[in-house]
C-alpha atoms as a printed R data frame, in Angstrom:
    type eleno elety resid chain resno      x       y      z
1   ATOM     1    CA   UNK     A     1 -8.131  -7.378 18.898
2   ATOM     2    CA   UNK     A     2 -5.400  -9.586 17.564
3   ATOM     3    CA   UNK     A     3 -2.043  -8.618 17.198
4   ATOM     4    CA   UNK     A     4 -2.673  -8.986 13.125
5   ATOM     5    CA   UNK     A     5 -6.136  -7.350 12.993
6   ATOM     6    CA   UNK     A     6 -4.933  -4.195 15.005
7   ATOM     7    CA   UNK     A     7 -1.828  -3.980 12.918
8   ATOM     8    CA   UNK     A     8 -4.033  -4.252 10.000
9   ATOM     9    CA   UNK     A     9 -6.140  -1.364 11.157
10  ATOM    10    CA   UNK     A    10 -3.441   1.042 11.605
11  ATOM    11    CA   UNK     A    11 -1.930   0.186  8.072
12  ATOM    12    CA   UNK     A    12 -6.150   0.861  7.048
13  ATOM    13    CA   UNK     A    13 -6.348   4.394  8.764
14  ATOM    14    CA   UNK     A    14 -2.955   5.400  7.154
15  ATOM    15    CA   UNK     A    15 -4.126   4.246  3.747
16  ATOM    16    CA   UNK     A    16 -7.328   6.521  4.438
17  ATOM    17    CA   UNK     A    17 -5.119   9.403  4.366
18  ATOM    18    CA   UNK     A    18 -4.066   8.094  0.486
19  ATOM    19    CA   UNK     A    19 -0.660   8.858  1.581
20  ATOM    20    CA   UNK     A    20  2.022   8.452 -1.420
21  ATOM    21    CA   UNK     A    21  4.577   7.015  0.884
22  ATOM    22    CA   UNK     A    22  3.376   4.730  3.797
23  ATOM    23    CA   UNK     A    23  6.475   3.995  6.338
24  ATOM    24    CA   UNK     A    24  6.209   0.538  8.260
25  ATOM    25    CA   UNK     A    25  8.443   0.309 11.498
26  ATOM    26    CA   UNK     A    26  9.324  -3.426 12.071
27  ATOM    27    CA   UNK     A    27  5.230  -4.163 11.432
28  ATOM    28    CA   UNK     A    28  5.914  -7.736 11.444
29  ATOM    29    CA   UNK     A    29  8.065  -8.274 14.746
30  ATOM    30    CA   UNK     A    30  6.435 -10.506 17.425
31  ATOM    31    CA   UNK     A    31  4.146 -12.367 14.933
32  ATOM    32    CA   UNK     A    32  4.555 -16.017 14.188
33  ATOM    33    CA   UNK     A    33  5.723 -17.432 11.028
34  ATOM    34    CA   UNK     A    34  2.432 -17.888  9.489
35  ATOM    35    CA   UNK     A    35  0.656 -14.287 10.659
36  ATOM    36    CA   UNK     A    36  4.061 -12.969  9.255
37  ATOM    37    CA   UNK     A    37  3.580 -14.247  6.314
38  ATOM    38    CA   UNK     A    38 -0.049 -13.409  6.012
39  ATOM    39    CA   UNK     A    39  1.052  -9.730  6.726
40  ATOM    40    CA   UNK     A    40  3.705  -9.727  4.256
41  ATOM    41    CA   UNK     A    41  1.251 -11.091  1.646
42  ATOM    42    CA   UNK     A    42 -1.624  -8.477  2.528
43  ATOM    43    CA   UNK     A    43  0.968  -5.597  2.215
44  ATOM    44    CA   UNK     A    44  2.441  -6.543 -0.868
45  ATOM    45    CA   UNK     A    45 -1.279  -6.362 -1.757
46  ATOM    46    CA   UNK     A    46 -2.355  -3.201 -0.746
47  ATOM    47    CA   UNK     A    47  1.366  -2.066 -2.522
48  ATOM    48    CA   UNK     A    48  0.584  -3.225 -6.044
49  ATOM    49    CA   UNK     A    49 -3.040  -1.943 -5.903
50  ATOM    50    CA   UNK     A    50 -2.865   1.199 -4.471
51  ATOM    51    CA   UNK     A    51  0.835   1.887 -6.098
52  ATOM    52    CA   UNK     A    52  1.880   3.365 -2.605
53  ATOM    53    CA   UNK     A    53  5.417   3.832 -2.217
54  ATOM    54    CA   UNK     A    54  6.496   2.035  0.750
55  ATOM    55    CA   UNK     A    55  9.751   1.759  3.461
56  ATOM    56    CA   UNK     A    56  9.433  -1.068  6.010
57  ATOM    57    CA   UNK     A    57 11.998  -0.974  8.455
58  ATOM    58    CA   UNK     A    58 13.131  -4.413  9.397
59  ATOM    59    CA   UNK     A    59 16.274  -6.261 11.201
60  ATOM    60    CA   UNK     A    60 15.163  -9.135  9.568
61  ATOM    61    CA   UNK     A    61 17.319  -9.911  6.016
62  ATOM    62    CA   UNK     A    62 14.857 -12.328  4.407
63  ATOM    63    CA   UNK     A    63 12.467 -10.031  5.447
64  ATOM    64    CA   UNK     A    64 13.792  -7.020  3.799
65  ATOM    65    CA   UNK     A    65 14.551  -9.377  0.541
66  ATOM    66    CA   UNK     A    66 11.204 -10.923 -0.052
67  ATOM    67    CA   UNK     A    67  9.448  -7.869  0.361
68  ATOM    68    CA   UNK     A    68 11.168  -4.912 -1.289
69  ATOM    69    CA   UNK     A    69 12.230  -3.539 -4.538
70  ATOM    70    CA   UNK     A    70 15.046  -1.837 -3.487
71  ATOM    71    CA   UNK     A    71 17.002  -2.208 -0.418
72  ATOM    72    CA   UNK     A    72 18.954  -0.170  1.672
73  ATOM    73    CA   UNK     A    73 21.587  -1.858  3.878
74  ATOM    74    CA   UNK     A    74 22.415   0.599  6.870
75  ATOM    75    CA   UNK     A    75 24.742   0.491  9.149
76  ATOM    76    CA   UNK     A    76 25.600   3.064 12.251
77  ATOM    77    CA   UNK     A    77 23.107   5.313 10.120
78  ATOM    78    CA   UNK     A    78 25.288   5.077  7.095
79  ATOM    79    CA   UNK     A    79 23.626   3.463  3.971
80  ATOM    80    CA   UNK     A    80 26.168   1.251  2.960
81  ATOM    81    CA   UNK     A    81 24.705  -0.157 -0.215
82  ATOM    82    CA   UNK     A    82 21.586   0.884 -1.928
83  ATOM    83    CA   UNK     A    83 20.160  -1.613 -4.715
84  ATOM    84    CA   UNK     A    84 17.722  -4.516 -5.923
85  ATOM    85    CA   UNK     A    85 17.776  -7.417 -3.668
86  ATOM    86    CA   UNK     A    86 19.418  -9.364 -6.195
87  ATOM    87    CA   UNK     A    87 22.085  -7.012 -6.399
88  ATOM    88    CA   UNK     A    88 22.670  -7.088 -2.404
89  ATOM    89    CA   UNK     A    89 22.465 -10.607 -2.237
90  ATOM    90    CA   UNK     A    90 24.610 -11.042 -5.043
91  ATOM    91    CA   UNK     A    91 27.101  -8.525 -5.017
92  ATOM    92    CA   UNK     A    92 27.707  -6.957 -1.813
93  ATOM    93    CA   UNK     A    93 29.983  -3.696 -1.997
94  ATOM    94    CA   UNK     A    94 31.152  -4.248  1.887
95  ATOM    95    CA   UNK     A    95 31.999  -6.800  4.157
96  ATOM    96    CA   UNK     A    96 29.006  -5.564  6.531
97  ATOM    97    CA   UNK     A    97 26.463  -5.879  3.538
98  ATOM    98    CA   UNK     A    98 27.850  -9.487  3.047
99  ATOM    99    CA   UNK     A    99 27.829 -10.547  6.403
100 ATOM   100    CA   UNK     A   100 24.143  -8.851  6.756
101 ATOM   101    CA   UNK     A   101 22.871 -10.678  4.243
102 ATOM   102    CA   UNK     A   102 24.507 -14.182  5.102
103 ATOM   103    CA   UNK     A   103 26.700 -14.368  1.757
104 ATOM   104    CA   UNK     A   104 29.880 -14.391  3.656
């Protein structure tokens, strides 16, 4: 199986379970642009019609903005600001968050 299609079947067992929170460790790393994008499309998917509650983990910042709600910028295991992506964009509350997120 293909990187995508055996990703896709793990996300498919979970969602089996009708879990209420479904927790996605870096599920896009080692794709290419375009199967990352098809992932990121399909999950958004699956969020809005099954309402599941999701965390992705993710090193990636345009990652983490495109695809979430909220956001939570962490840093040694500290969260070091929790809000909208707009809001962490926008207004960072620390120099990490800013430099993170490319605003500085």
């Amino acid at each position: 199986l293909s990187t995508v299609t055996r990703r896709m079947v793990e996300i498919t067992c979970m969602l089996a379970l009708e879990p209420r929170v479904l927790l996605l460790d870096e599920p896009f790393a080692a794709l290419d642009k375009n199967l990352r994008l098809d992932m990121q499309i399909e999950i958004r998917r699956i969020q809005r019609e099954l309402g599941v509650t999701t965390g992705l983990v993710t090193h990636d910042q345009e990652e983490a903005l495109s695809m979430s709600d909220r956001i939570v910028v962490l840093a040694e295991g500290r969260a070091e600001q929790i809000g909208t992506p707009f809001e962490v964009y926008n207004y960072p509350r620390t120099r990490f968050v800013a430099s993170f997120v490319g605003t500085l």
